[in-house]
Every structure is written in C-alpha cells, then in structure tokens.
Amino acid sequence: MADASRDVTVPRRVWADEDVHRRELVRIFKTCWQFVAHESEIPEPGDYVTRRIGRDSVIVTRDETGQVRVLLNTCRHRGVPLCRADRGNTSHFRCSYHGWTYANTGELRGVTFQRDVYGKGGIDKSQLGLFQPAQVDSIYGLVFATWDPEAPSLADYLGPMRWYLHTVFGKFDHGLEVVGPPVRTMVRANWKAEGENLSGDGYHTFVTHQSAVELGLFATQHDLAEMAEVTGTRFTGRTVHCGNGHTMRIQRMPLQVKAPAYFGYPKEMWDEFDRNLSEAQREAQSCLSVGHGSVFPNMSFLENFKTNVDKKGDHARYIRITLRYPMGPAMTEQLWFLLQPRHADADWLRLSRLAYLRTNGPAGMFEVDDTENFVGITEAAAGTVAADLPVVLEGGLHHPPTPEEAGWPGDVADGDRTEKTIRAFHGRWQELMA
Amino acid sequence: MTTATQRPTPAPPQVQAEAALFLAVEAELIDDRRYAEWLDVVTDDFTYTVPVPVTPDNPFAPHHDPEALLLDESKDSIRHLWFRRLEADMHEFAWGENPPPQLRHFVTNVRAYLTGDPDELAVRSNVLVVGRRQSDQPKYLSAERFDTLRRGAAGLLLARRHAVLDQTVIDFPQPRVLL
Ligand code: FES
Ligand SMILES: [Fe+2]
C-alpha cells in the first residue's frame, strides 16, 4: 500500500469550529463503526452499560438469550431516556413518563392504558421497538456499532487492523476483562487532538514526557541491561496505516533476545502468547516498549511497558482503551478502560494496574502533560488568524517502507518519529467530510 | 456501611479538635506547595486511593466502584512521581503543571472516631478542592475523605487516605490531585 495521505493538509479550524463539529456528528459519527463496550462489562443476561455513539446515548445490554444489543436510549413514545445510570441489570426498561415497557431486546412489550389512549385495536407495538444501530458486531470482545446500513461489515471495515488487534487482544488463553467501570473525564479539547496523537505520534514522547523519562518510567540503560545480555541505545519503531484511517505504532526496546520475549508479563504467560500469535505477530510483541493505535474515528488502544512503577525494578505492561465523545468543538468526554487478562497472578495484576494508573491512567503523569497540549491546540485554533494556518505534517515522509518479508499487513514504514499515522487520520477524516 | 448497632465511638472533643487542626495544616502544606513538609506529616506506609465514580442503577449501591481505582499511590510514588518533577531542576518540563495549578482545600465536617488501635483514629471529613489552571476560571472537586491518623512520637501522622468523589464525570483541569 502506498502512503495515500502524503499530501494531506489540515487547517487549524478543524479543532475549534462549530460548523465543522456539527458536520462531523453527521458525516463521521452517524456513519462510522464505533466502539461501544467490551463484552466483559456485561457478562450476564440483563447487564447493561450506557454509552454514546456521537452525541446519542445508547444502552449496550445482553438480552435474555445472551445476545449483545445496542439500543437508542430514548423512548419511542415521546423521548424520555430509559436508562439513567451508567450500568445496571434489568430484563425490561420501563419509561418514567407514561410507562411504556420494552424488553432488553428493544421490543415494545407494554403500552399503559392502551385501550383508553389508542382505542380498541391499540397501537402497533411491532413498529415501536427501541431504535437500534443498523449493524452491531464484535471482535475480541470489543463491541462496535454503526447507524449506517450501507457500511461494510466490521471485519471489512477494520481490514488489516484485525491483525494488529489480535496481537494486543487476541493473545490470551482466557481473554481480557475490563476492570471496573470506565473513568469519565471532560476535557476542554477537540476530540481529534488526542485522537491524532494516539494514532501513532512517536515524535512527541521524549519532549512531552521528558520528566517521565528522567524519572525512570521508560526503560533506562540499567533496566535494559537487566533484561538482556546484549542491548543497544536506540529504541526502534514502525508505524502502520491499515486503511480507513485505522493506524498503529509499535516501538521496540533495543534488546537482543534469542526467542520472543514478552517483558512486562509473567513468564508463565509467555507460552500462551507463543501459541496464540503467528511468527510475525510474535515479532511485533517481542521486547515491546509501546504499541498503540486507533480504530477510526474515536477509539484508541495502548499496550505499554512501564518501568519502576512502584519500587525500582517493578516493571509491567498494561492494556488501555480510550474512547472520545465529541461534546462540542472544544469539549470531549473521554472514557478510560483498563483491561486485564483473566486468571492472571494477583501480584502481577496489581503491578500492571499501578503501571497504568501512574503513567497513562486518567490521573497518570503522562496524561497531565499530554492533556495540556491537546487543550492548548484547541484554544489556539479558536483564533481567527490561527484558524486558517495549516499544521506541518511532513514528519517521516522519507521513512522507508518496511520490507514485505516482515509479514506485517497494511502500509508499514520503518520509523516511529513520524506523522505518518496523523496524516492517515486526517486523510480519512477529510474523505468523509468532503 | 455502619449500622446503628455498630456506630463507631466519636473521639473526645479535645481529640476532635486535634484531628481537625491536623487536617487543616496538612491541607495548608499542599496548597502552599510545601511538599517536603507534607511528606513529613504522612507515615512511610501511607497509601492514597480514590475509587472510580459511577452512577449505579441500584439505589442501595454507592456512587463508586470499591473494586476499581482512579488513583492508587504510596508515599514513595507521590514523592518520586508527583513531587520530584516539581523541583527546580525539573519543573520546566513538567509541562502540564507549569505554570503550577493552584489548589485550595476547604476541609469541613471533620469527625474523628476511635478504633480498636489506641494509636489510630478513623477520621472522616468533607473536602472541596478548588483548582485553577493558568488563567482559566476555577473548577471544583468535592469529596468525602476516609483517613487514618496514627499517633507517634512526633504527634499525629496521616497513615491512609481514601477519598470518594462526588462527581461521575470529572472536569477538573487534571484529576491527578491530592484531595
Ligand atoms: S415518553 Fe416514554 S412512555 Fe411516554
Ligand atoms: Fe503522550
């Protein structure tokens, strides 16, 4: 695949303009597949969580037959929301206004005082089930939905991204589960500011996160020497555009190892990774420093190896999902999910949680520094002169394509100090907004 | 949850006053950014936790998940990962805290209870934290704190703080804050 987005230009108004925002809600959030929940959040029939697709509130629930349903959270009668909590369990949703009752399949079951209100024949309940997305599907427990009946299947939409999702989410014998409810934060930034960063910005790390580096949260030469006999000094990386704006960045620690080494996970788990990953995928996971990417438009995942997170020598990996809801041109609600492997060792789970919370958790050091950039980009773009200025997106144009023998699907380049994935993100955005 | 039959015993008035003064001074050290002094009033095994807020459907469930944490810190992690980077040689690139966010704690409803350990008090208090990022209008975080104060040779020390937020969607400039 060639770098289709090499000439993309972005005027800064896209970060602060009210009209652009309203258009996005229709062109992007009403058409694209979007992540809504992880199946582990609703393990039992009747379990539900409330989420958003764009600005619309939806209920994600498991019906009595075990099927995952996504239901627009508004009564078909006159519009009152059915669920007011973030999560719960119920087989039926009863509206608080006039009492219409829906099964958790979305079907309208009961209309109060039906004869009085609608006459002898009643009202045609079969036409008045809760409104539902045109398509709902899941992969590795990640549930996605789209309002667009014409949208390609989820598998086709993700394309080569599935291969990378497998390296992160598909390598565990017993799968992953979300720990607790997601943390919800409201950030005064446009959703694309963090979105483009998480698409694969390996350029900002050593500047924005300089204090994290100096405080030992990034593997130091000392840490590296403890992990392998032969070490280098330069972290290497690759960036990928999987098509449709889905991107990935993988950075590797400079370690020479004889067999794939999944530092940050308990040794007992390494065998299952070997079994569940292909040779090229093992290569993508071995000596991983950080792997992160985005499913366009608003879901990102991060698998990160962090060092010295509690005491010296306490290293662990963790997996995080973040989801961004556009609440206004300069306002984003972000959801933060920690995912952990089932049946893992309790001490390691604790360490993995600390590695997450203290670095890339909602209150972690990395986020404090990242957020300042995202809020700043948004504030500056509100200026009349600034709004018309482009941003410079040429980073990494000269990076060589990764040889095909590596076996990594998509448009892959060697080098992660780049704007490759950011061009891909905006390129896809522009296609949809045109 | 405490039922009527197991209601904890309030500490005597003099100890109440002592606990309230301790918490006021402890807050002063944070608001003044006298971090080294703050570390002196917490025990070496100090832990700081904040559970994840959530709006439950069950009217008898709390508005947070006791199993899931938003903050999970120790004295060491706060010293190394919070305060160290605010020292003169590193502050320049603590980008998100430069200029430093200004915090103001309002501590009220302090209730000190006796525990099974004569050296420890279980102290509940309400706190309103006002935070200002740069020249923005201030934002607010309200919480209830469940502290353990331990008496040592040097007087009372803060041994544990568990703070439960009153907000489901957090809009504070940054939630990395000592409540
Ligand atoms: S609005 Fe729901 S029953 Fe009337
Ligand atoms: Fe970052």
Coordinates of C-alpha atoms and ligand atoms in Angstrom, one line a residue:
Chain A
M1 CA 0.0 0.0 0.0
A2 CA 1.3 3.5 -0.9
D3 CA 1.1 6.4 1.6
A4 CA -2.2 7.7 0.2
S5 CA -2.2 10.6 2.7
R6 CA 1.2 12.1 1.9
D7 CA -0.2 15.4 0.7
V8 CA -2.9 15.9 3.3
T9 CA -3.1 19.5 4.7
V10 CA -5.1 20.4 7.7
P11 CA -6.3 24.0 8.5
R12 CA -6.4 24.6 12.2
R13 CA -10.1 25.5 12.3
V14 CA -10.9 21.8 12.4
W15 CA -10.0 21.9 16.1
A16 CA -12.4 24.7 17.2
D17 CA -15.1 25.4 14.6
E18 CA -18.8 24.9 15.5
D19 CA -19.8 24.1 11.9
V20 CA -17.1 21.6 11.4
H21 CA -18.2 20.0 14.7
R22 CA -21.8 19.7 13.6
R23 CA -20.8 18.3 10.3
E24 CA -18.6 15.7 11.9
L25 CA -21.6 14.5 14.0
V26 CA -23.4 13.6 10.8
R27 CA -20.6 12.7 8.4
I28 CA -18.5 10.7 10.8
F29 CA -20.3 9.8 13.9
K30 CA -23.6 8.8 12.1
T31 CA -21.8 6.6 9.6
C32 CA -18.6 5.0 11.0
W33 CA -18.4 1.9 13.1
Q34 CA -17.8 2.9 16.7
F35 CA -16.6 1.0 19.8
V36 CA -19.3 1.0 22.4
A37 CA -18.3 -1.5 25.1
H38 CA -16.3 -4.7 25.9
E39 CA -18.4 -7.8 26.3
S40 CA -16.8 -8.4 29.8
E41 CA -18.7 -5.3 31.0
I42 CA -22.0 -7.1 30.5
P43 CA -21.3 -10.8 31.3
E44 CA -24.8 -11.7 32.5
P45 CA -28.2 -11.5 30.8
G46 CA -29.8 -8.2 31.7
D47 CA -26.5 -6.4 32.3
Y48 CA -26.2 -3.1 30.7
V49 CA -24.0 0.0 30.4
T50 CA -24.9 3.3 28.9
R51 CA -22.6 4.8 26.3
R52 CA -22.7 7.2 23.4
I53 CA -22.4 7.0 19.7
G54 CA -21.6 10.5 18.7
R55 CA -23.9 12.6 20.9
D56 CA -26.6 9.9 21.1
S57 CA -27.0 8.0 24.3
V58 CA -27.2 4.2 23.8
I59 CA -27.8 1.3 26.1
V60 CA -25.5 -1.7 25.5
T61 CA -27.1 -4.7 27.0
R62 CA -27.0 -8.5 27.0
D63 CA -30.5 -9.8 26.3
E64 CA -32.1 -12.9 27.9
T65 CA -30.7 -15.1 25.1
G66 CA -27.2 -13.8 25.6
Q67 CA -27.1 -11.6 22.5
V68 CA -25.5 -8.2 22.9
R69 CA -27.9 -5.4 21.9
V70 CA -27.4 -1.7 21.3
L71 CA -30.5 0.4 21.9
L72 CA -31.0 4.1 21.4
N73 CA -31.7 5.4 24.9
T74 CA -34.9 7.3 24.2
C75 CA -38.5 6.2 24.5
R76 CA -40.2 5.7 21.1
H77 CA -43.3 7.4 22.6
R78 CA -42.2 11.0 23.4
G79 CA -38.5 10.7 24.0
V80 CA -37.6 10.2 27.7
P81 CA -34.4 8.2 28.3
L82 CA -35.0 4.7 29.5
C83 CA -31.7 4.3 31.5
R84 CA -30.3 7.0 33.8
A85 CA -27.5 5.0 35.3
D86 CA -24.0 4.2 33.9
R87 CA -24.6 0.5 34.5
G88 CA -27.0 -2.0 35.9
N89 CA -29.1 -5.1 35.3
T90 CA -32.7 -5.4 34.1
S91 CA -34.7 -7.5 31.8
H92 CA -37.1 -4.7 30.9
F93 CA -36.8 -0.9 30.6
R94 CA -39.9 1.0 31.8
C95 CA -40.3 4.6 30.8
S96 CA -40.9 7.0 33.6
Y97 CA -43.3 9.3 31.7
H98 CA -46.2 7.1 30.5
G99 CA -44.9 3.7 31.4
W100 CA -44.2 2.1 28.0
T101 CA -42.2 -1.0 28.7
Y102 CA -39.5 -2.6 26.5
A103 CA -37.8 -5.9 26.7
N104 CA -34.0 -5.8 26.6
T105 CA -34.2 -6.9 23.0
G106 CA -35.6 -3.5 22.4
E107 CA -39.1 -4.8 21.6
L108 CA -42.0 -2.7 22.9
R109 CA -43.9 -5.1 25.2
G110 CA -46.4 -3.0 27.2
V111 CA -48.3 0.2 26.5
T112 CA -50.1 1.6 29.6
F113 CA -53.9 2.2 29.4
Q114 CA -53.7 1.1 25.7
R115 CA -57.4 0.9 25.1
D116 CA -58.2 4.3 26.7
V117 CA -55.4 6.0 24.8
Y118 CA -55.3 4.3 21.4
G119 CA -58.7 2.7 21.1
K120 CA -59.9 -0.8 20.7
G121 CA -57.2 -2.1 18.3
G122 CA -54.4 -0.5 20.4
I123 CA -51.3 0.8 18.8
D124 CA -49.0 -1.3 16.5
K125 CA -46.3 -2.2 19.0
S126 CA -44.2 -4.1 16.5
Q127 CA -43.3 -0.8 14.8
L128 CA -42.3 0.9 18.0
G129 CA -39.3 -1.0 19.4
L130 CA -36.3 1.0 20.6
F131 CA -34.3 2.3 17.7
Q132 CA -31.2 0.3 17.0
P133 CA -28.0 0.7 15.0
A134 CA -28.1 -0.9 11.5
Q135 CA -25.2 -3.2 12.4
V136 CA -23.7 -4.5 15.7
D137 CA -20.7 -6.8 15.7
S138 CA -17.8 -7.7 17.9
I139 CA -14.2 -8.8 17.7
Y140 CA -12.0 -10.0 20.6
G141 CA -14.9 -9.0 22.9
L142 CA -14.8 -5.4 21.6
V143 CA -18.4 -4.4 20.6
F144 CA -18.8 -2.0 17.7
A145 CA -22.0 -0.5 16.2
T146 CA -22.9 1.7 13.2
W147 CA -26.1 3.5 12.2
D148 CA -25.2 3.1 8.5
P149 CA -26.9 0.1 6.8
E150 CA -24.6 0.6 3.8
A151 CA -21.4 0.4 6.0
P152 CA -19.1 -2.6 5.2
S153 CA -19.0 -5.4 7.7
L154 CA -16.9 -4.8 10.8
A155 CA -14.3 -7.2 9.6
D156 CA -14.0 -5.4 6.2
Y157 CA -14.1 -2.0 7.9
L158 CA -11.1 -3.0 10.1
G159 CA -9.2 -4.8 7.3
P160 CA -5.5 -5.3 8.3
M161 CA -6.3 -3.7 11.6
R162 CA -7.6 -7.1 12.8
W163 CA -4.1 -8.5 12.6
Y164 CA -2.8 -5.8 15.0
L165 CA -5.9 -6.1 17.3
H166 CA -5.0 -9.8 17.5
T167 CA -1.5 -9.0 18.8
V168 CA -2.9 -6.9 21.6
F169 CA -6.3 -8.5 22.4
G170 CA -6.1 -12.0 20.9
K171 CA -3.0 -13.4 22.6
F172 CA -4.6 -14.5 25.9
D173 CA -5.9 -18.0 26.5
H174 CA -8.7 -16.7 28.8
G175 CA -9.2 -13.3 27.2
L176 CA -9.3 -9.9 28.8
E177 CA -11.8 -8.2 31.1
V178 CA -12.4 -4.6 31.8
V179 CA -11.6 -3.7 35.4
G180 CA -14.5 -1.7 37.0
P181 CA -16.5 1.0 35.2
P182 CA -14.6 3.3 32.8
V183 CA -13.4 6.6 34.3
R184 CA -15.1 9.5 32.6
T185 CA -13.4 12.8 32.2
M186 CA -14.4 16.0 30.4
V187 CA -11.5 17.7 28.6
R188 CA -11.6 21.2 27.1
A189 CA -10.1 19.9 23.8
N190 CA -11.3 18.9 20.4
W191 CA -11.6 15.1 20.2
K192 CA -9.2 15.0 17.3
A193 CA -6.3 16.5 19.3
E194 CA -5.9 13.4 21.4
G195 CA -7.2 11.2 18.5
E196 CA -4.3 12.1 16.2
N197 CA -1.8 11.8 18.9
L198 CA -2.9 8.3 19.9
S199 CA -3.0 7.3 16.2
G200 CA 0.8 7.0 16.5
D201 CA 2.7 10.1 17.5
G202 CA 6.1 8.7 18.4
Y203 CA 7.6 12.1 17.8
H204 CA 6.4 13.9 21.0
T205 CA 7.4 11.2 23.5
F206 CA 10.8 12.4 24.6
V207 CA 9.8 16.0 24.8
T208 CA 6.3 16.0 26.3
H209 CA 7.2 13.1 28.6
Q210 CA 10.7 14.2 29.4
S211 CA 10.0 14.1 33.1
A212 CA 8.6 10.6 32.9
V213 CA 11.8 9.5 31.0
E214 CA 14.0 11.1 33.6
L215 CA 12.1 9.6 36.5
G216 CA 12.7 6.1 35.1
L217 CA 9.2 5.2 33.8
F218 CA 10.8 4.5 30.4
A219 CA 13.3 1.6 30.4
T220 CA 16.7 3.0 31.3
Q221 CA 20.0 1.5 30.2
H222 CA 20.2 -0.1 33.6
D223 CA 16.7 -1.6 33.2
L224 CA 17.6 -2.9 29.7
A225 CA 20.8 -4.5 30.9
E226 CA 18.7 -6.5 33.4
M227 CA 16.5 -7.8 30.6
A228 CA 19.0 -9.0 28.1
E229 CA 22.8 -9.5 27.8
V230 CA 23.1 -7.5 24.6
T231 CA 21.4 -4.1 24.5
G232 CA 21.5 -1.1 22.3
T233 CA 20.7 2.5 23.0
R234 CA 18.2 3.3 20.2
F235 CA 14.5 2.3 20.5
T236 CA 13.2 1.4 17.1
G237 CA 9.7 1.7 15.8
R238 CA 7.2 1.1 13.0
T239 CA 4.0 2.9 12.0
V240 CA 1.2 1.4 10.1
H241 CA -1.8 2.7 8.2
C242 CA -4.4 -0.1 7.9
G243 CA -6.7 1.8 5.6
N244 CA -10.0 3.7 6.6
G245 CA -7.9 5.8 9.0
H246 CA -7.0 2.9 11.3
T247 CA -3.4 3.2 12.4
M248 CA -0.8 1.6 14.7
R249 CA 2.6 2.4 16.1
I250 CA 4.9 -0.2 17.6
Q251 CA 8.0 0.8 19.4
R252 CA 10.6 -1.8 20.5
M253 CA 13.2 -1.8 23.1
P254 CA 16.8 -2.2 22.0
L255 CA 17.3 -5.8 23.3
Q256 CA 18.8 -8.8 21.6
V257 CA 16.9 -11.9 22.5
K258 CA 17.1 -15.5 21.2
A259 CA 13.4 -16.2 21.4
P260 CA 10.4 -13.8 21.6
A261 CA 10.4 -12.1 25.0
Y262 CA 7.2 -10.5 26.3
F263 CA 8.7 -8.4 29.1
G264 CA 6.1 -6.9 31.4
Y265 CA 4.0 -10.1 31.5
P266 CA 4.6 -13.0 34.0
K267 CA 6.9 -15.7 32.4
E268 CA 4.1 -18.2 32.8
M269 CA 2.1 -16.4 30.2
W270 CA 4.8 -16.3 27.5
D271 CA 3.9 -19.8 26.3
E272 CA 0.3 -19.0 25.5
F273 CA 1.5 -15.9 23.6
D274 CA 3.8 -18.1 21.5
R275 CA 0.9 -20.4 20.8
N276 CA -1.7 -17.7 20.0
L277 CA 0.4 -15.5 17.8
S278 CA 1.9 -16.0 14.3
E279 CA 5.6 -15.7 13.8
A280 CA 5.3 -12.1 12.5
Q281 CA 2.9 -11.2 15.4
R282 CA 5.4 -12.6 17.9
E283 CA 8.0 -10.3 16.4
A284 CA 5.5 -7.4 16.9
Q285 CA 5.1 -8.3 20.5
S286 CA 8.6 -9.2 21.5
C287 CA 10.5 -6.6 23.5
L288 CA 7.6 -4.3 23.1
S289 CA 8.1 -0.9 24.6
V290 CA 4.8 0.5 23.5
G291 CA 2.2 -0.4 20.9
H292 CA -0.8 1.9 20.3
G293 CA -3.3 2.7 17.7
S294 CA -6.7 3.8 16.8
V295 CA -9.8 2.4 15.2
F296 CA -11.2 5.4 13.3
P297 CA -12.8 7.6 14.4
N298 CA -12.6 7.7 18.2
M299 CA -11.3 4.6 19.9
S300 CA -7.7 4.1 20.8
F301 CA -5.8 1.3 22.5
L302 CA -2.5 1.3 24.2
E303 CA -0.3 -1.6 25.3
N304 CA 2.6 -0.2 27.3
F305 CA 5.6 -1.5 29.1
K306 CA 6.4 0.8 32.1
T307 CA 9.4 0.5 34.4
N308 CA 10.0 1.2 38.1
V309 CA 6.4 2.0 38.7
D310 CA 6.4 1.1 42.3
K311 CA 9.8 0.1 43.6
K312 CA 12.9 0.0 41.4
G313 CA 12.7 -3.0 39.1
D314 CA 8.9 -3.2 39.2
H315 CA 8.1 -3.3 35.5
A316 CA 4.7 -4.3 33.9
R317 CA 2.6 -4.0 30.8
Y318 CA -1.0 -3.0 30.8
I319 CA -3.7 -2.6 28.1
R320 CA -5.9 0.5 28.0
I321 CA -8.7 1.6 25.8
T322 CA -9.8 5.2 25.5
L323 CA -12.9 6.4 23.8
R324 CA -13.7 10.0 22.9
Y325 CA -17.1 11.6 22.6
P326 CA -17.3 14.9 20.8
M327 CA -19.4 17.1 23.1
G328 CA -18.6 20.3 21.3
P329 CA -15.9 21.7 19.1
A330 CA -13.8 22.3 22.2
M331 CA -15.1 19.7 24.6
T332 CA -14.5 16.0 24.7
E333 CA -15.7 13.4 27.1
Q334 CA -13.1 10.7 27.4
L335 CA -13.7 7.2 28.7
W336 CA -10.8 5.2 30.1
F337 CA -10.8 1.4 30.4
L338 CA -8.2 -0.8 31.9
L339 CA -8.2 -4.3 30.6
Q340 CA -6.5 -7.2 32.4
P341 CA -6.1 -10.9 31.5
R342 CA -8.4 -13.3 33.3
H343 CA -6.8 -15.7 35.8
A344 CA -3.5 -13.8 36.0
D345 CA -1.3 -13.8 39.1
A346 CA -2.7 -11.3 41.7
D347 CA 0.7 -9.6 42.4
W348 CA 1.3 -9.0 38.7
L349 CA -2.3 -7.7 38.2
R350 CA -1.6 -5.1 41.0
L351 CA 1.7 -4.1 39.4
S352 CA 0.0 -3.8 36.0
R353 CA -2.7 -1.6 37.5
L354 CA -0.1 0.6 39.1
A355 CA 1.8 0.8 35.9
Y356 CA -1.3 2.0 34.2
L357 CA -2.7 4.4 36.8
R358 CA 0.6 6.2 37.5
T359 CA 1.5 6.7 33.8
N360 CA -1.3 6.6 31.2
G361 CA -4.3 6.3 33.6
P362 CA -6.7 9.3 33.7
A363 CA -4.7 10.7 36.6
G364 CA -1.3 9.5 35.4
M365 CA 1.8 11.6 34.8
F366 CA 1.8 11.2 31.0
E367 CA -1.8 12.4 30.7
V368 CA -1.2 15.5 32.7
D369 CA 1.4 16.6 30.2
D370 CA -0.4 15.3 27.1
T371 CA -3.7 16.9 28.0
E372 CA -2.0 20.3 28.3
N373 CA -1.0 20.0 24.6
F374 CA -4.5 18.9 23.5
V375 CA -6.2 21.7 25.4
G376 CA -3.7 24.2 24.0
I377 CA -4.1 23.2 20.4
T378 CA -7.8 23.6 20.7
E379 CA -7.6 27.0 22.4
A380 CA -5.1 28.4 19.9
A381 CA -7.2 27.2 16.9
A382 CA -10.1 29.4 18.1
G383 CA -8.1 32.5 16.9
T384 CA -9.3 34.0 13.6
V385 CA -5.8 34.1 12.1
A386 CA -4.6 30.8 13.6
A387 CA -7.8 29.1 12.2
D388 CA -6.6 29.5 8.6
L389 CA -3.0 28.4 9.3
P390 CA -2.1 24.8 8.3
V391 CA -0.2 22.5 10.6
V392 CA 3.1 20.9 9.5
L393 CA 2.6 17.2 8.8
E394 CA 5.6 16.2 6.9
G395 CA 7.4 14.1 9.6
G396 CA 8.6 10.8 8.4
L397 CA 7.8 11.2 4.7
H398 CA 11.2 9.8 3.9
H399 CA 10.9 6.8 6.2
P400 CA 11.4 3.6 4.1
P401 CA 8.5 1.1 3.7
T402 CA 9.0 -2.0 5.9
P403 CA 10.1 -4.9 3.7
E404 CA 7.2 -7.3 2.9
E405 CA 9.1 -10.2 4.4
A406 CA 8.4 -8.8 7.8
G407 CA 4.8 -10.0 7.2
W408 CA 3.1 -7.0 8.8
P409 CA -0.1 -6.2 6.9
G410 CA -1.1 -2.6 5.8
D411 CA 1.0 0.3 4.7
V412 CA 4.0 -0.1 7.1
A413 CA 7.0 2.1 7.5
D414 CA 10.2 1.7 9.5
G415 CA 10.4 4.6 12.0
D416 CA 8.0 6.0 14.5
R417 CA 9.2 9.6 14.9
T418 CA 6.8 10.4 12.2
E419 CA 3.5 12.0 11.3
K420 CA 2.5 9.1 9.0
T421 CA -0.4 8.0 11.1
I422 CA -1.5 11.5 11.7
R423 CA -1.7 12.1 8.0
A424 CA -3.7 8.9 7.7
F425 CA -6.1 10.0 10.4
H426 CA -6.8 13.4 8.8
G427 CA -6.8 11.9 5.3
R428 CA -9.7 9.6 6.3
W429 CA -11.4 12.5 8.1
Q430 CA -11.3 14.6 5.0
E431 CA -12.6 11.9 2.8
L432 CA -15.7 11.6 5.0
M433 CA -16.2 15.3 5.4
A434 CA -15.8 16.1 1.7
Chain B
M1 CA -21.7 0.8 55.9
T2 CA -22.2 1.5 59.5
T3 CA -25.5 0.4 61.1
A4 CA -27.0 1.9 64.3
T5 CA -25.8 -1.0 66.4
Q6 CA -22.2 -0.7 65.3
R7 CA -22.0 3.1 65.4
P8 CA -18.3 4.0 66.0
T9 CA -17.4 5.9 69.1
P10 CA -16.5 9.5 68.5
A11 CA -13.2 10.6 70.0
P12 CA -13.4 13.1 72.9
P13 CA -13.7 16.8 72.0
Q14 CA -10.0 17.6 72.6
V15 CA -9.0 14.8 70.1
Q16 CA -11.6 16.0 67.6
A17 CA -10.0 19.5 67.7
E18 CA -6.6 18.0 67.4
A19 CA -7.6 16.0 64.3
A20 CA -9.3 19.0 62.7
L21 CA -6.3 21.1 63.2
F22 CA -4.1 18.4 61.8
L23 CA -6.1 18.2 58.6
A24 CA -6.2 22.0 58.2
V25 CA -2.4 22.2 58.5
E26 CA -2.0 19.2 56.2
A27 CA -4.1 21.0 53.6
E28 CA -2.1 24.1 54.0
L29 CA 1.1 22.3 53.2
I30 CA -0.5 21.1 49.9
D31 CA -2.0 24.4 49.0
D32 CA 1.3 26.2 49.8
R33 CA 3.2 23.5 47.8
R34 CA 5.4 22.8 50.7
Y35 CA 5.8 19.2 49.6
A36 CA 8.8 18.2 51.7
E37 CA 6.9 19.3 54.8
W38 CA 3.8 17.4 53.6
L39 CA 5.9 14.2 53.3
D40 CA 6.9 14.7 57.0
V41 CA 3.3 14.5 58.2
V42 CA 2.5 11.2 56.4
T43 CA 3.7 7.8 57.6
D44 CA 6.1 5.7 55.5
D45 CA 3.4 3.2 54.8
F46 CA 0.9 5.9 53.7
T47 CA -1.5 4.9 50.9
Y48 CA -3.8 7.2 48.9
T49 CA -6.7 5.7 46.9
V50 CA -9.6 7.1 45.0
P51 CA -12.2 4.7 43.6
V52 CA -13.8 5.1 40.2
P53 CA -17.1 7.1 40.4
V54 CA -20.1 5.6 38.7
T55 CA -23.8 6.2 38.6
P56 CA -25.4 2.8 39.6
D57 CA -29.0 1.7 38.9
N58 CA -29.3 0.1 42.3
P59 CA -30.5 2.8 44.8
F60 CA -28.6 1.0 47.6
A61 CA -25.3 0.8 45.8
P62 CA -22.6 3.5 46.3
H63 CA -21.8 6.1 43.6
H64 CA -18.4 4.5 43.1
D65 CA -16.9 1.0 42.4
P66 CA -15.0 0.0 45.5
E67 CA -13.0 -2.6 43.4
A68 CA -11.8 -0.1 40.8
L69 CA -9.4 2.7 41.4
L70 CA -8.7 6.0 39.7
L71 CA -5.7 6.8 42.0
D72 CA -3.5 4.3 43.8
E73 CA -0.4 5.9 45.3
S74 CA 2.1 5.4 48.1
K75 CA 4.3 7.9 49.9
D76 CA 7.2 6.8 47.6
S77 CA 5.2 7.1 44.4
I78 CA 4.0 10.6 45.4
R79 CA 7.5 11.6 46.4
H80 CA 9.1 10.3 43.2
L81 CA 6.4 10.7 40.5
W82 CA 4.5 13.7 41.8
F83 CA 6.7 16.0 43.8
R84 CA 10.2 15.2 42.4
R85 CA 9.3 16.6 39.0
L86 CA 8.1 19.9 40.5
E87 CA 11.6 20.6 41.9
A88 CA 13.6 23.5 40.4
D89 CA 15.8 21.4 38.1
M90 CA 12.8 19.5 36.5
H91 CA 9.9 21.9 36.8
E92 CA 10.5 23.5 33.4
F93 CA 9.3 20.3 31.5
A94 CA 6.6 19.2 33.9
W95 CA 4.6 20.8 31.1
G96 CA 1.1 20.1 32.4
E97 CA 2.0 21.6 35.8
N98 CA 3.9 24.7 34.5
P99 CA 2.6 27.2 35.5
P100 CA 1.6 25.1 38.5
P101 CA -2.1 24.5 39.0
Q102 CA -3.2 26.4 42.1
L103 CA -5.2 24.3 44.6
R104 CA -7.3 25.5 47.6
H105 CA -8.7 22.9 50.0
F106 CA -11.8 23.6 52.1
V107 CA -12.0 20.9 54.8
T108 CA -15.2 20.6 56.8
N109 CA -17.3 18.2 58.8
V110 CA -14.3 16.6 60.5
R111 CA -15.4 13.5 62.5
A112 CA -12.8 11.6 64.5
Y113 CA -13.7 8.1 65.7
L114 CA -11.9 5.8 68.0
T115 CA -10.6 2.5 66.5
G116 CA -9.5 -0.8 68.0
D117 CA -6.0 0.5 68.0
P118 CA -5.4 3.2 70.7
D119 CA -2.8 4.9 68.4
E120 CA -5.1 5.2 65.5
L121 CA -8.1 7.4 64.7
A122 CA -10.6 6.9 61.8
V123 CA -11.3 10.4 60.6
R124 CA -13.9 11.3 58.1
S125 CA -14.1 14.7 56.5
N126 CA -15.6 16.5 53.6
V127 CA -13.4 18.4 51.2
L128 CA -13.9 20.9 48.5
V129 CA -10.9 21.4 46.3
V130 CA -10.8 24.5 44.0
G131 CA -8.3 24.2 41.2
R132 CA -7.1 26.8 38.8
R133 CA -5.2 26.1 35.5
Q134 CA -3.4 29.1 34.2
S135 CA -5.9 32.0 33.9
D136 CA -8.9 29.8 33.5
Q137 CA -11.9 30.1 35.7
P138 CA -11.5 27.7 38.7
K139 CA -13.0 24.2 38.7
Y140 CA -14.2 22.3 41.7
L141 CA -13.9 18.8 43.1
S142 CA -15.9 17.7 46.1
A143 CA -15.2 14.5 48.0
E144 CA -15.5 12.7 51.3
R145 CA -12.3 11.5 52.8
F146 CA -11.8 8.5 55.0
D147 CA -8.4 9.0 56.7
T148 CA -6.4 7.0 59.2
L149 CA -4.4 9.2 61.6
R150 CA -1.7 7.5 63.6
R151 CA -0.2 8.8 66.8
G152 CA 3.6 8.5 67.0
A153 CA 6.4 10.2 68.9
A154 CA 6.1 13.3 66.6
G155 CA 2.3 13.6 67.1
L156 CA -0.4 12.7 64.6
L157 CA 0.6 11.5 61.1
L158 CA -1.6 10.7 58.1
A159 CA -1.4 6.9 57.5
R160 CA -4.1 6.4 54.9
R161 CA -6.4 8.5 52.8
H162 CA -9.3 7.1 50.8
A163 CA -11.3 9.8 49.0
V164 CA -14.7 9.2 47.4
L165 CA -15.6 11.8 44.7
D166 CA -19.0 13.5 44.3
Q167 CA -18.7 13.7 40.6
T168 CA -19.1 11.0 38.0
V169 CA -17.7 12.9 35.0
I170 CA -14.5 14.6 36.2
D171 CA -14.0 18.1 34.7
F172 CA -11.1 19.2 36.9
P173 CA -8.1 20.6 35.0
Q174 CA -6.4 17.3 35.8
P175 CA -7.5 14.6 38.2
R176 CA -4.0 14.0 39.5
V177 CA -4.7 15.7 42.8
L178 CA -4.3 15.2 46.5
L179 CA -7.8 15.5 47.8
Ligands
FES1 S1 -42.3 9.2 26.7 FE1 -42.0 7.1 27.3 S2 -44.0 6.4 27.7 FE2 -44.3 8.5 27.1
FE2 FE 1.8 11.3 25.1

